[in-house]
PDB file of N, CA and C in Angstrom:
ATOM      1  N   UNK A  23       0.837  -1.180   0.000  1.00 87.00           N
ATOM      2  CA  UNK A  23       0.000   0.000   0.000  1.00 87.00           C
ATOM      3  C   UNK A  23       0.885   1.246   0.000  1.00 87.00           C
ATOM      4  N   UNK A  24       0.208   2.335  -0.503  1.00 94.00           N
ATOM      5  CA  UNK A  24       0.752   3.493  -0.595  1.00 94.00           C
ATOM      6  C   UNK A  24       0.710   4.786   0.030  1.00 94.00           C
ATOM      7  N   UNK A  25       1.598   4.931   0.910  1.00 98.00           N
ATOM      8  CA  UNK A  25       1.138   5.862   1.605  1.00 98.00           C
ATOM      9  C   UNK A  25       1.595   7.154   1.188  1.00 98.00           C
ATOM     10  N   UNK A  26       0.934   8.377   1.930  1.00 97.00           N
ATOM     11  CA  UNK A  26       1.484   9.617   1.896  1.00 97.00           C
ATOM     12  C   UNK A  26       2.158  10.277   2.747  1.00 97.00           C
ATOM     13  N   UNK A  27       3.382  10.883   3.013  1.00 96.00           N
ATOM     14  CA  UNK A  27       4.283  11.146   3.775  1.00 96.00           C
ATOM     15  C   UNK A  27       3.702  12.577   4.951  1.00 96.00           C
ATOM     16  N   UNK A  28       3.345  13.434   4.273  1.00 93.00           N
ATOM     17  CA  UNK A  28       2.220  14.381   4.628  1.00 93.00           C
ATOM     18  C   UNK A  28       1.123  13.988   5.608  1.00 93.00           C
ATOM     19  N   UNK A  29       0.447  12.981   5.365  1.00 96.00           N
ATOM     20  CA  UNK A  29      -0.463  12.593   6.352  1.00 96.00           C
ATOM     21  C   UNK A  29      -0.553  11.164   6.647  1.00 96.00           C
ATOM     22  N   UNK A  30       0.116  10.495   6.073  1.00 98.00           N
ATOM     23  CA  UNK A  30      -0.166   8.863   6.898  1.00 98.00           C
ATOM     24  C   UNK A  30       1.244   9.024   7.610  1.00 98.00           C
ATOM     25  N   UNK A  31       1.553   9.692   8.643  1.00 97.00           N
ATOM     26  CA  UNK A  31       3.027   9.254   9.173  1.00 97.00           C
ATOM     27  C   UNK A  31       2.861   8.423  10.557  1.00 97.00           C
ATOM     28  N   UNK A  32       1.679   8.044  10.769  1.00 97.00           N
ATOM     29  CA  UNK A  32       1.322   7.070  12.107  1.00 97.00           C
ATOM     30  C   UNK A  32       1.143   5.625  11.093  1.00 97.00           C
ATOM     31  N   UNK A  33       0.683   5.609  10.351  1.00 98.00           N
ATOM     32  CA  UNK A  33       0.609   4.021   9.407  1.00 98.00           C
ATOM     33  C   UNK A  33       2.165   4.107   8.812  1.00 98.00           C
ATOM     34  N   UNK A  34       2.510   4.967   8.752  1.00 98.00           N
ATOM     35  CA  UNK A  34       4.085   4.608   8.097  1.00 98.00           C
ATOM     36  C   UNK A  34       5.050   4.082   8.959  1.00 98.00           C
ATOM     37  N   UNK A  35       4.813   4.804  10.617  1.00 98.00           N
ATOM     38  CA  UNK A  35       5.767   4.332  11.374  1.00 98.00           C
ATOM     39  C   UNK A  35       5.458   2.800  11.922  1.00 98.00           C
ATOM     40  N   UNK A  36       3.916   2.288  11.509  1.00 97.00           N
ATOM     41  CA  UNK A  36       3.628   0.880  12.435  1.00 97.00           C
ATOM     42  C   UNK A  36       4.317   0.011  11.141  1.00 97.00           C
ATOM     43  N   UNK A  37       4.062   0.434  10.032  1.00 97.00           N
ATOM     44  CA  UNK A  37       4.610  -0.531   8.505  1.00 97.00           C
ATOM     45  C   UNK A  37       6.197  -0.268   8.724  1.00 97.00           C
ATOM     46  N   UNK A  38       6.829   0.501   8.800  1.00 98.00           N
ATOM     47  CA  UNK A  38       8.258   0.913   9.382  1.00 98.00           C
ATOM     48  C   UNK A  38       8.691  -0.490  10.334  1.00 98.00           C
ATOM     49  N   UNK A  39       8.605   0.074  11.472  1.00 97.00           N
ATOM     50  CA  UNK A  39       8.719  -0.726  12.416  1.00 97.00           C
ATOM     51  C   UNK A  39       8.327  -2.659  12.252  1.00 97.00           C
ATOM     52  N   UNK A  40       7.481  -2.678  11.875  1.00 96.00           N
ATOM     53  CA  UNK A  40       6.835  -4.053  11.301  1.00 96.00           C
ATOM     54  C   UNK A  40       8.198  -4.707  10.297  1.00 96.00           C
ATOM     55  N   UNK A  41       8.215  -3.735   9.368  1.00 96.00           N
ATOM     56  CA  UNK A  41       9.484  -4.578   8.382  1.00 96.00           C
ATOM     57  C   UNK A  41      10.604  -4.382   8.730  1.00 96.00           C
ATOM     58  N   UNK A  42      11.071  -3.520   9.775  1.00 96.00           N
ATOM     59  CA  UNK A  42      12.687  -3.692  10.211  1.00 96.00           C
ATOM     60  C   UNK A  42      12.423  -4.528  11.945  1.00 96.00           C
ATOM     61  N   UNK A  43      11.586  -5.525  11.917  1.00 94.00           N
ATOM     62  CA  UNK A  43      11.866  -6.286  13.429  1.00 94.00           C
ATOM     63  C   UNK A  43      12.576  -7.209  13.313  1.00 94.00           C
ATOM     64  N   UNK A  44      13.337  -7.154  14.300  1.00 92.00           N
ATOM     65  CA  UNK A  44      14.147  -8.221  14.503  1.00 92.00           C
ATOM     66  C   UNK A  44      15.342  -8.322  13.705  1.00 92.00           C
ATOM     67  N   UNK A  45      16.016  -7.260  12.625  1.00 95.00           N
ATOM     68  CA  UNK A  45      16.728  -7.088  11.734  1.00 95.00           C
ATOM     69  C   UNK A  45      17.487  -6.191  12.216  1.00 95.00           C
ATOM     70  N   UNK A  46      17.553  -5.467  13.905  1.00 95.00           N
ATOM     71  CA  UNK A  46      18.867  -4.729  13.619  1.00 95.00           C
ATOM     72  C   UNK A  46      17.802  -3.522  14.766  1.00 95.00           C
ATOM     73  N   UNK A  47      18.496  -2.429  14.582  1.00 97.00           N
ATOM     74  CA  UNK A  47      18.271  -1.295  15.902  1.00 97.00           C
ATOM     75  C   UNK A  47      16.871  -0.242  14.703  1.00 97.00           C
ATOM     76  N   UNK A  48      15.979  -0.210  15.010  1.00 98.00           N
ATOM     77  CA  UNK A  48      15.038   0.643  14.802  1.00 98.00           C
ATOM     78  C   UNK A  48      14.885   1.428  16.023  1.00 98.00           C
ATOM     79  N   UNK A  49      14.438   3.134  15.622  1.00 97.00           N
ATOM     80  CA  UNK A  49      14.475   4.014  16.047  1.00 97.00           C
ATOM     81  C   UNK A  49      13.001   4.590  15.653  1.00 97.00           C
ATOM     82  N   UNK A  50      12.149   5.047  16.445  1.00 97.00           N
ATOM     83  CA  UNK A  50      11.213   5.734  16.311  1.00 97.00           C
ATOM     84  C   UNK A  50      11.110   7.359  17.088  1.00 97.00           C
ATOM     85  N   UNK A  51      10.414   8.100  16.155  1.00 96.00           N
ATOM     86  CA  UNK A  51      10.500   9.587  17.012  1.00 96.00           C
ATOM     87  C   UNK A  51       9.282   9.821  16.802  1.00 96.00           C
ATOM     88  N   UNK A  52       8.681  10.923  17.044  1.00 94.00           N
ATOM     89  CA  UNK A  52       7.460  12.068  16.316  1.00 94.00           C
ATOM     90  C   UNK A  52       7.966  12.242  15.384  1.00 94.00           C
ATOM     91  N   UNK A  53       8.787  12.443  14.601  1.00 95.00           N
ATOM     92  CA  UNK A  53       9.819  13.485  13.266  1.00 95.00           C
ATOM     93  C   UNK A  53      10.669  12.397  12.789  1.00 95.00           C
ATOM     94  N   UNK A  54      10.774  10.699  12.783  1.00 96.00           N
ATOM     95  CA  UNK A  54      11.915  10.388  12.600  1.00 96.00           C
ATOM     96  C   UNK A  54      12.143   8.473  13.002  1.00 96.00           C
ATOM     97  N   UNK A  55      12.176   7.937  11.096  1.00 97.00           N
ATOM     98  CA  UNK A  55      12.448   6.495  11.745  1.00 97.00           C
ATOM     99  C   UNK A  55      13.631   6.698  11.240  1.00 97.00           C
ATOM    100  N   UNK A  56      14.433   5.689  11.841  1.00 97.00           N
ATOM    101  CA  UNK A  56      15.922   4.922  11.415  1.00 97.00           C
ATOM    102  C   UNK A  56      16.112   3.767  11.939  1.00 97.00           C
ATOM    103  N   UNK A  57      16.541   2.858  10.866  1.00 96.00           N
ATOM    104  CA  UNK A  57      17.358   1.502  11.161  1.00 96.00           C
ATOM    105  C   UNK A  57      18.401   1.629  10.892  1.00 96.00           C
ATOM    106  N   UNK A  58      19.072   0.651  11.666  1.00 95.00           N
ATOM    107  CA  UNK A  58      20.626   0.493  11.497  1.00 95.00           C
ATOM    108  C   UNK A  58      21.096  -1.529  11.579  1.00 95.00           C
ATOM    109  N   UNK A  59      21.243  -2.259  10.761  1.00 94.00           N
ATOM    110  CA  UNK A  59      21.812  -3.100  10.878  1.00 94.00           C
ATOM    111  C   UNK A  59      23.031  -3.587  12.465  1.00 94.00           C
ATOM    112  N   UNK A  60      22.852  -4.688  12.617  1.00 93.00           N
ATOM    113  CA  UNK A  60      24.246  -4.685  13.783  1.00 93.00           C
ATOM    114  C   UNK A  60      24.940  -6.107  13.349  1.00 93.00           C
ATOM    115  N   UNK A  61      26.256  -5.402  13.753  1.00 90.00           N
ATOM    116  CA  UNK A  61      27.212  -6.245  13.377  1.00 90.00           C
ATOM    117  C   UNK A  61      26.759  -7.739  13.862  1.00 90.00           C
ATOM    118  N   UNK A  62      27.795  -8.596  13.446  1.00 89.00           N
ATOM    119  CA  UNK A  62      28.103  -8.583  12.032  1.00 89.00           C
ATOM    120  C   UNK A  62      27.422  -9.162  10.875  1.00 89.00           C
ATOM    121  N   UNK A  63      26.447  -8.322  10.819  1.00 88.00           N
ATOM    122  CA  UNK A  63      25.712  -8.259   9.409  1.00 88.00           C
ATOM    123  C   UNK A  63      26.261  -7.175   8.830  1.00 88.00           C
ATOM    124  N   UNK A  64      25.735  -7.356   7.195  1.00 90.00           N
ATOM    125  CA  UNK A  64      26.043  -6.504   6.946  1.00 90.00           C
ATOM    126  C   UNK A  64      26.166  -4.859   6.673  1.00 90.00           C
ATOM    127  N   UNK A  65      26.729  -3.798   6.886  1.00 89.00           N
ATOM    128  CA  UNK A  65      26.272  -2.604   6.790  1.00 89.00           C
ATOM    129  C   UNK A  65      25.287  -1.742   6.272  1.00 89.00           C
ATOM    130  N   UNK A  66      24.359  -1.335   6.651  1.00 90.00           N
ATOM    131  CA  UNK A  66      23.637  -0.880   6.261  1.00 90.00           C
ATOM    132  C   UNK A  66      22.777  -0.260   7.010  1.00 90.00           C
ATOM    133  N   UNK A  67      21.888   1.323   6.665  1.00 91.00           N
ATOM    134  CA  UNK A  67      20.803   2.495   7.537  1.00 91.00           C
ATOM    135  C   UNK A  67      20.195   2.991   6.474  1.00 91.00           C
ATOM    136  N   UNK A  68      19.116   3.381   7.438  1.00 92.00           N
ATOM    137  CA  UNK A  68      17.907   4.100   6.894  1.00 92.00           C
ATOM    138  C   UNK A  68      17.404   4.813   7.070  1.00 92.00           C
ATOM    139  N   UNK A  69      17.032   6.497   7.139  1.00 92.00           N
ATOM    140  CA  UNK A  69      16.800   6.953   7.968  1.00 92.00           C
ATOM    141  C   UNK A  69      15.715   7.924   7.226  1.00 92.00           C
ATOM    142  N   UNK A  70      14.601   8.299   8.096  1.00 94.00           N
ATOM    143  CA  UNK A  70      13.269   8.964   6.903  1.00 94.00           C
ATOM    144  C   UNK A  70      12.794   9.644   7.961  1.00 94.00           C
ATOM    145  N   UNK A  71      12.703  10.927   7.584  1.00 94.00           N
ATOM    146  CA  UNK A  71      11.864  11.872   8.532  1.00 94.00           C
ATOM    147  C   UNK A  71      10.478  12.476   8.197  1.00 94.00           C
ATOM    148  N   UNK A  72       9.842  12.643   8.849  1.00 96.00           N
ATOM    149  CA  UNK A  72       8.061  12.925   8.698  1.00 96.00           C
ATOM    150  C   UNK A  72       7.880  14.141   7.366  1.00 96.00           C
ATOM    151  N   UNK A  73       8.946  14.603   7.199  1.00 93.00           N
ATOM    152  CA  UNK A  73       9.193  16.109   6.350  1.00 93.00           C
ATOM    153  C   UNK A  73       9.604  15.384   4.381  1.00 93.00           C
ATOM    154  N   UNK A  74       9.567  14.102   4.419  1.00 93.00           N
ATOM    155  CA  UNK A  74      10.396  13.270   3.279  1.00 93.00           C
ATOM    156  C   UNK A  74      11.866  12.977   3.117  1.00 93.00           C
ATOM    157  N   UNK A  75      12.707  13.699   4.267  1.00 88.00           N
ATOM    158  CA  UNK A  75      14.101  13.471   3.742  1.00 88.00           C
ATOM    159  C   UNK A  75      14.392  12.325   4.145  1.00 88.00           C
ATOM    160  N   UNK A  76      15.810  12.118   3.277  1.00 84.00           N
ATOM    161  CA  UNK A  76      15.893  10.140   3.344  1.00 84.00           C
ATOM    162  C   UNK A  76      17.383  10.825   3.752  1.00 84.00           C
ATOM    163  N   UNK A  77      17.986   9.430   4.412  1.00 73.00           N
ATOM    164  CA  UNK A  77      19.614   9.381   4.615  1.00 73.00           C
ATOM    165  C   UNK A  77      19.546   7.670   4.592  1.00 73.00           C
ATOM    166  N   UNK A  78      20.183   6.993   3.487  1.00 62.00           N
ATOM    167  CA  UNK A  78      20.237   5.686   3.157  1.00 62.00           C
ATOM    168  C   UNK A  78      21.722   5.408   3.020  1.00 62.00           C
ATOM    169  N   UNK A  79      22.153   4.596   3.712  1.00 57.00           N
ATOM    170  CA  UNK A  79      24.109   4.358   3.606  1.00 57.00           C
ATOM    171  C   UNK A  79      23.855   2.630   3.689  1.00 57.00           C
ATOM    172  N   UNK A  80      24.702   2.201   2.184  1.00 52.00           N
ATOM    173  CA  UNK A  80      24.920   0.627   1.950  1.00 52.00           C
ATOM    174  C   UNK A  80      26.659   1.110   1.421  1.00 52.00           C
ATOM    175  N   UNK A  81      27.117   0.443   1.379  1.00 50.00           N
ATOM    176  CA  UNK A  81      28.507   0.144   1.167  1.00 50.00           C
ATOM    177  C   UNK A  81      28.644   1.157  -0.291  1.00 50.00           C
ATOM    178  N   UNK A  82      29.141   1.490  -0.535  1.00 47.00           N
ATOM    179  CA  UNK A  82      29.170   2.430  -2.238  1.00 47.00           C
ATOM    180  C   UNK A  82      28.437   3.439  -2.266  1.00 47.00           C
ATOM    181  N   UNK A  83      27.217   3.276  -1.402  1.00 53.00           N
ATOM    182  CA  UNK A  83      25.637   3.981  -1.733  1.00 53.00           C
ATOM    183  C   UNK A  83      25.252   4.619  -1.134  1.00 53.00           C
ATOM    184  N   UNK A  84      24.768   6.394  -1.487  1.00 54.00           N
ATOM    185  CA  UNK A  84      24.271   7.294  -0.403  1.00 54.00           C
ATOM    186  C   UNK A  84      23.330   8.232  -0.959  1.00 54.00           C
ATOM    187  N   UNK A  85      22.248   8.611  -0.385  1.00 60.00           N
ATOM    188  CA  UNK A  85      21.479   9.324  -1.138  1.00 60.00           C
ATOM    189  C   UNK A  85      21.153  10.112   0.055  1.00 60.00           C
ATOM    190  N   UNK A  86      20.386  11.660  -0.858  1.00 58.00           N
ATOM    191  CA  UNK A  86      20.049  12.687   0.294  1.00 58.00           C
ATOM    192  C   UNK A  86      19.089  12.960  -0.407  1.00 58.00           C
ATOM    193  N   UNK A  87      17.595  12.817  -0.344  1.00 68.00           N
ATOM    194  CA  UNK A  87      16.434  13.297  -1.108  1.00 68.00           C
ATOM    195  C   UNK A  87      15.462  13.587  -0.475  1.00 68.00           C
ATOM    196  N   UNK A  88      14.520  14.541  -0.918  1.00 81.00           N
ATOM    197  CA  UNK A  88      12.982  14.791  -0.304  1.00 81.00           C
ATOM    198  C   UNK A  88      12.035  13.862  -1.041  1.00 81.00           C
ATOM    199  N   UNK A  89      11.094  12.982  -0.565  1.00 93.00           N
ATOM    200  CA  UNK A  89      10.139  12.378  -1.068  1.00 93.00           C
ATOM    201  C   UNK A  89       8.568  12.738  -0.566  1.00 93.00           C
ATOM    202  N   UNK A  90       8.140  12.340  -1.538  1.00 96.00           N
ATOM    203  CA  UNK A  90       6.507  12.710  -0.401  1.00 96.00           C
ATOM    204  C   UNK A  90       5.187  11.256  -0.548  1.00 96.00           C
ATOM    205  N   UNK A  91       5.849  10.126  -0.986  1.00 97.00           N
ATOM    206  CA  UNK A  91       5.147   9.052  -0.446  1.00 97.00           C
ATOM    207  C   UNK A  91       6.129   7.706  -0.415  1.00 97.00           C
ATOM    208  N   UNK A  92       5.378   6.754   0.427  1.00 98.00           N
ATOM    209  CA  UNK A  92       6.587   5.070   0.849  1.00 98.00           C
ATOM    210  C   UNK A  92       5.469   4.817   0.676  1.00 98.00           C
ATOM    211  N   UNK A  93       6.101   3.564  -0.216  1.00 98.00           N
ATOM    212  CA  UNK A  93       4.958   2.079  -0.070  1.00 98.00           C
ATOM    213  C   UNK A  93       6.504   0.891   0.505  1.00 98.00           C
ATOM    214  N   UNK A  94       5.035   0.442   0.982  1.00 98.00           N
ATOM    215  CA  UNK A  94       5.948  -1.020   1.501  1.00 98.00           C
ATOM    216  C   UNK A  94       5.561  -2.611   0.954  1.00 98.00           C
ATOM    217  N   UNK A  95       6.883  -3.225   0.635  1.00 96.00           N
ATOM    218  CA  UNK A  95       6.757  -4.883  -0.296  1.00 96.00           C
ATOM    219  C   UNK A  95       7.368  -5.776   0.554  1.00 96.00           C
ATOM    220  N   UNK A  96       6.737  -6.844   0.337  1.00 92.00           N
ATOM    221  CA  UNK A  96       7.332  -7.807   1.266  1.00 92.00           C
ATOM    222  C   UNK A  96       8.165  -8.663   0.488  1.00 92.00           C
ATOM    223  N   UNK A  97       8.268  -9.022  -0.772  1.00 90.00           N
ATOM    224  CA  UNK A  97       8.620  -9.634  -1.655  1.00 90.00           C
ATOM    225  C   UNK A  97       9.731  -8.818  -2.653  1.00 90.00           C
ATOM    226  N   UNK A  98      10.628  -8.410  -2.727  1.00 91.00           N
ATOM    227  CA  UNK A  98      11.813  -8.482  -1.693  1.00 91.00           C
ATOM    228  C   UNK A  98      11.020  -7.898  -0.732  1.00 91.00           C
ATOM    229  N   UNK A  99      11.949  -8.371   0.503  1.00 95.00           N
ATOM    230  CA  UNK A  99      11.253  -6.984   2.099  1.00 95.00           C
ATOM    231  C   UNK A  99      12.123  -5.728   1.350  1.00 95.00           C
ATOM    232  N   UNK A 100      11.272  -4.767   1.271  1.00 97.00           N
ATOM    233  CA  UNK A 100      11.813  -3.429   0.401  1.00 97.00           C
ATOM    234  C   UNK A 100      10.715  -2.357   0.733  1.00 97.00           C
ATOM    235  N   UNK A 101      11.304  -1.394   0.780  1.00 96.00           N
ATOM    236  CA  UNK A 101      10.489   0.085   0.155  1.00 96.00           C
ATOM    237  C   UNK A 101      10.644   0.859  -0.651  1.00 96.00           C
ATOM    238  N   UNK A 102       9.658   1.396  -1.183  1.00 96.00           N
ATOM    239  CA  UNK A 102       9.898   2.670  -2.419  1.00 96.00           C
ATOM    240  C   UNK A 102       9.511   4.150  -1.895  1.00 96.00           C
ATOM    241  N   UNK A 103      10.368   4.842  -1.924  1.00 94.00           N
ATOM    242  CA  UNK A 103       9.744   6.127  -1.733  1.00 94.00           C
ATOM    243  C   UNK A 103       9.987   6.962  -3.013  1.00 94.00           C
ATOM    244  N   UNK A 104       9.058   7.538  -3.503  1.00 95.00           N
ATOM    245  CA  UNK A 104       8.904   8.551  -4.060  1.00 95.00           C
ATOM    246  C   UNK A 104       8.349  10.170  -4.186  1.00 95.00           C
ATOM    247  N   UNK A 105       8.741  10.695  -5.246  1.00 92.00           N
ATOM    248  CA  UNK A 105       8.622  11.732  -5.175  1.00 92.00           C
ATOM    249  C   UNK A 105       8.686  12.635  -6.317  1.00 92.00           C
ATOM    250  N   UNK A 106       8.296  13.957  -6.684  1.00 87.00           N
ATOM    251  CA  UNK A 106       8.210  14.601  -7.918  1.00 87.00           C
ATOM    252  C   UNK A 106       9.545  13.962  -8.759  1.00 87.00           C
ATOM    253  N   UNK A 107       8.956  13.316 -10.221  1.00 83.00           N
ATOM    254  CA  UNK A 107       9.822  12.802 -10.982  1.00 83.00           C
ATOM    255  C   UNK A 107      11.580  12.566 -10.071  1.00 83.00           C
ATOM    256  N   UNK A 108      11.495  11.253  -8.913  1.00 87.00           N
ATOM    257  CA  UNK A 108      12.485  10.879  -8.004  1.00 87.00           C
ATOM    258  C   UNK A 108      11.607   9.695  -7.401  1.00 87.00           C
ATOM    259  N   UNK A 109      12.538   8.615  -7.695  1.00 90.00           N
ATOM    260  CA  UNK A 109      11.674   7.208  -7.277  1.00 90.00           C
ATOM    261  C   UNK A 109      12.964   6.120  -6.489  1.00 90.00           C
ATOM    262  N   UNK A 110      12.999   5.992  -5.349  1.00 89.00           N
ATOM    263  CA  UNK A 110      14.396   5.181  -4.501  1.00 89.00           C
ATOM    264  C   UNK A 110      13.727   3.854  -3.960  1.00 89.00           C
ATOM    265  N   UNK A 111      14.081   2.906  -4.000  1.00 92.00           N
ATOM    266  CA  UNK A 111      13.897   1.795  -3.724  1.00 92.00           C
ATOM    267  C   UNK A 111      14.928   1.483  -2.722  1.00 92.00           C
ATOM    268  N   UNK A 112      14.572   1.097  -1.267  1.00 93.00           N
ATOM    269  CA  UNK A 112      15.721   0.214  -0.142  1.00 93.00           C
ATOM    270  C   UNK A 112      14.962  -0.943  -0.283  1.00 93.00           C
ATOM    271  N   UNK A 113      16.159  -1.979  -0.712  1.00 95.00           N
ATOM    272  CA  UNK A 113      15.955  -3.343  -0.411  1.00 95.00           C
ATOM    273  C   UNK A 113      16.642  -3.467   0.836  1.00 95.00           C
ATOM    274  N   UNK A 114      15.984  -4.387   1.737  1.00 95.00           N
ATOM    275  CA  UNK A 114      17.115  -5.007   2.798  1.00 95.00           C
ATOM    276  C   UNK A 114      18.085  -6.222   2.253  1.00 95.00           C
ATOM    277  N   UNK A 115      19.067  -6.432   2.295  1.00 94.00           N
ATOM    278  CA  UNK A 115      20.038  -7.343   2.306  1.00 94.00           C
ATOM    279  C   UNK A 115      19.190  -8.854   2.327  1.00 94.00           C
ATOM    280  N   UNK A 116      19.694  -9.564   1.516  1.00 92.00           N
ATOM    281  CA  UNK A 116      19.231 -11.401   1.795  1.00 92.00           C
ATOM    282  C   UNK A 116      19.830 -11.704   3.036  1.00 92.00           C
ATOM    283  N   UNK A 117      21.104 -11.097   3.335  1.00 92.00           N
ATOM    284  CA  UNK A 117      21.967 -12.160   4.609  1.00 92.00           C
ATOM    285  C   UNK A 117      20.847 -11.783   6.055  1.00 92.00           C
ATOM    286  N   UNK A 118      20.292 -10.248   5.845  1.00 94.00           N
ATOM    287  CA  UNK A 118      19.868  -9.765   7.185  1.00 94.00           C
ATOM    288  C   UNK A 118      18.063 -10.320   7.311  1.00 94.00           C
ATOM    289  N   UNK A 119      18.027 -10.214   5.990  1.00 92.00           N
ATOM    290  CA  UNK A 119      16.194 -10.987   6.239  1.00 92.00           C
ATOM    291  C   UNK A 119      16.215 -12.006   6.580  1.00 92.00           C
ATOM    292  N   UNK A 120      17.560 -13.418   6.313  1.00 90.00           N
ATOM    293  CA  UNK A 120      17.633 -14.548   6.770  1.00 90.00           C
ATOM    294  C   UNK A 120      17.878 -14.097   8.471  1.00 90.00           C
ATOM    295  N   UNK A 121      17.814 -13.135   8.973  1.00 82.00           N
ATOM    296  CA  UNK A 121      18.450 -13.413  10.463  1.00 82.00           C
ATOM    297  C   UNK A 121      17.224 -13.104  10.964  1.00 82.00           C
ATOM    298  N   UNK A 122      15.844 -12.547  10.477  1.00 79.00           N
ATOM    299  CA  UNK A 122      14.847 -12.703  11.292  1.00 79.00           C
ATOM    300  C   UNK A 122      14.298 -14.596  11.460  1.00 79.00           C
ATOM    301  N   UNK A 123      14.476 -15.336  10.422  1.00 66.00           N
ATOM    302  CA  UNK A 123      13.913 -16.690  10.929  1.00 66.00           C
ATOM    303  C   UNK A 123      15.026 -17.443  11.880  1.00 66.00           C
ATOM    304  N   UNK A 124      15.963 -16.956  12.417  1.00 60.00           N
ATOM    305  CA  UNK A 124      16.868 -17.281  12.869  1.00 60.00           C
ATOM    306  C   UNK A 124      17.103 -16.912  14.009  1.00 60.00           C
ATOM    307  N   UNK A 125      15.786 -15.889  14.437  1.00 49.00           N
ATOM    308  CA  UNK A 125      15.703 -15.604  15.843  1.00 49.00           C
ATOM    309  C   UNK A 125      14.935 -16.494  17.161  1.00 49.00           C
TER     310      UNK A 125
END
C-alpha cells in the first residue's frame, strides 16, 4: 500500500517498524524512523523523517532526497519512496532478512 508522507506518518511508522523487526536497531521519534543493521551483518541504515528526507548508507551507496510518499513490499522486504519525478527503492540485504527466521 501506498502511503502519503504528509499525512499517513502514524501508518508509516507501524509498517516501518513491522518490516525492520528483529533485523537490527530501529528508532522511532514524532519526526523520525531509522534503522541500522548490527554487526556482524552486513552494513547498512535508513533513515526517513516525517518532512520526506531520506539518509540511506549501503557500502558504495548514499542518497540525500525529499520524497513525499513510501509504499511497503514484502517480496523483496523493500520500500519505495517517491517523489516529484524521483523514485528510490531500499531493499534489505538477503543475509539480514535470513536473520529474522533465525531468531
Amino acid at each position: 500500500m501506498r502511503y502519503e508522507l504528509s499525512t499517513d506518518w502514524m501508518l508509516i511508522t507501524e509498517q516501518f517498524q513491522s518490516m525492520f523487526a528483529e533485523l537490527g536497531d530501529v528508532t522511532v521519534s514524532e519526526d523520525l524512523l531509522s534503522y541500522a543493521s548490527v554487526q556482524p551483518a552486513v552494513a547498512t541504515a535508513l533513515a526517513l523523517t516525517s518532512s520526506g528526507e531520506l539518509l540511506a548508507n549501503m557500502p558504495l551507496h548514499a542518497i540525500n532526497s525529499r520524497f513525499e510518499h513510501v509504499e511497503f513490499h514484502q517480496t523483496p522486504l523493500s520500500l519505495t519512496l517517491s517523489g516529484a519525478n524521483l523514485s528510490y527503492t531500499y531493499t534489505v540485504p538477503s543475509a539480514i532478512v535470513s536473520l529474522r527466521s533465525s531468531v
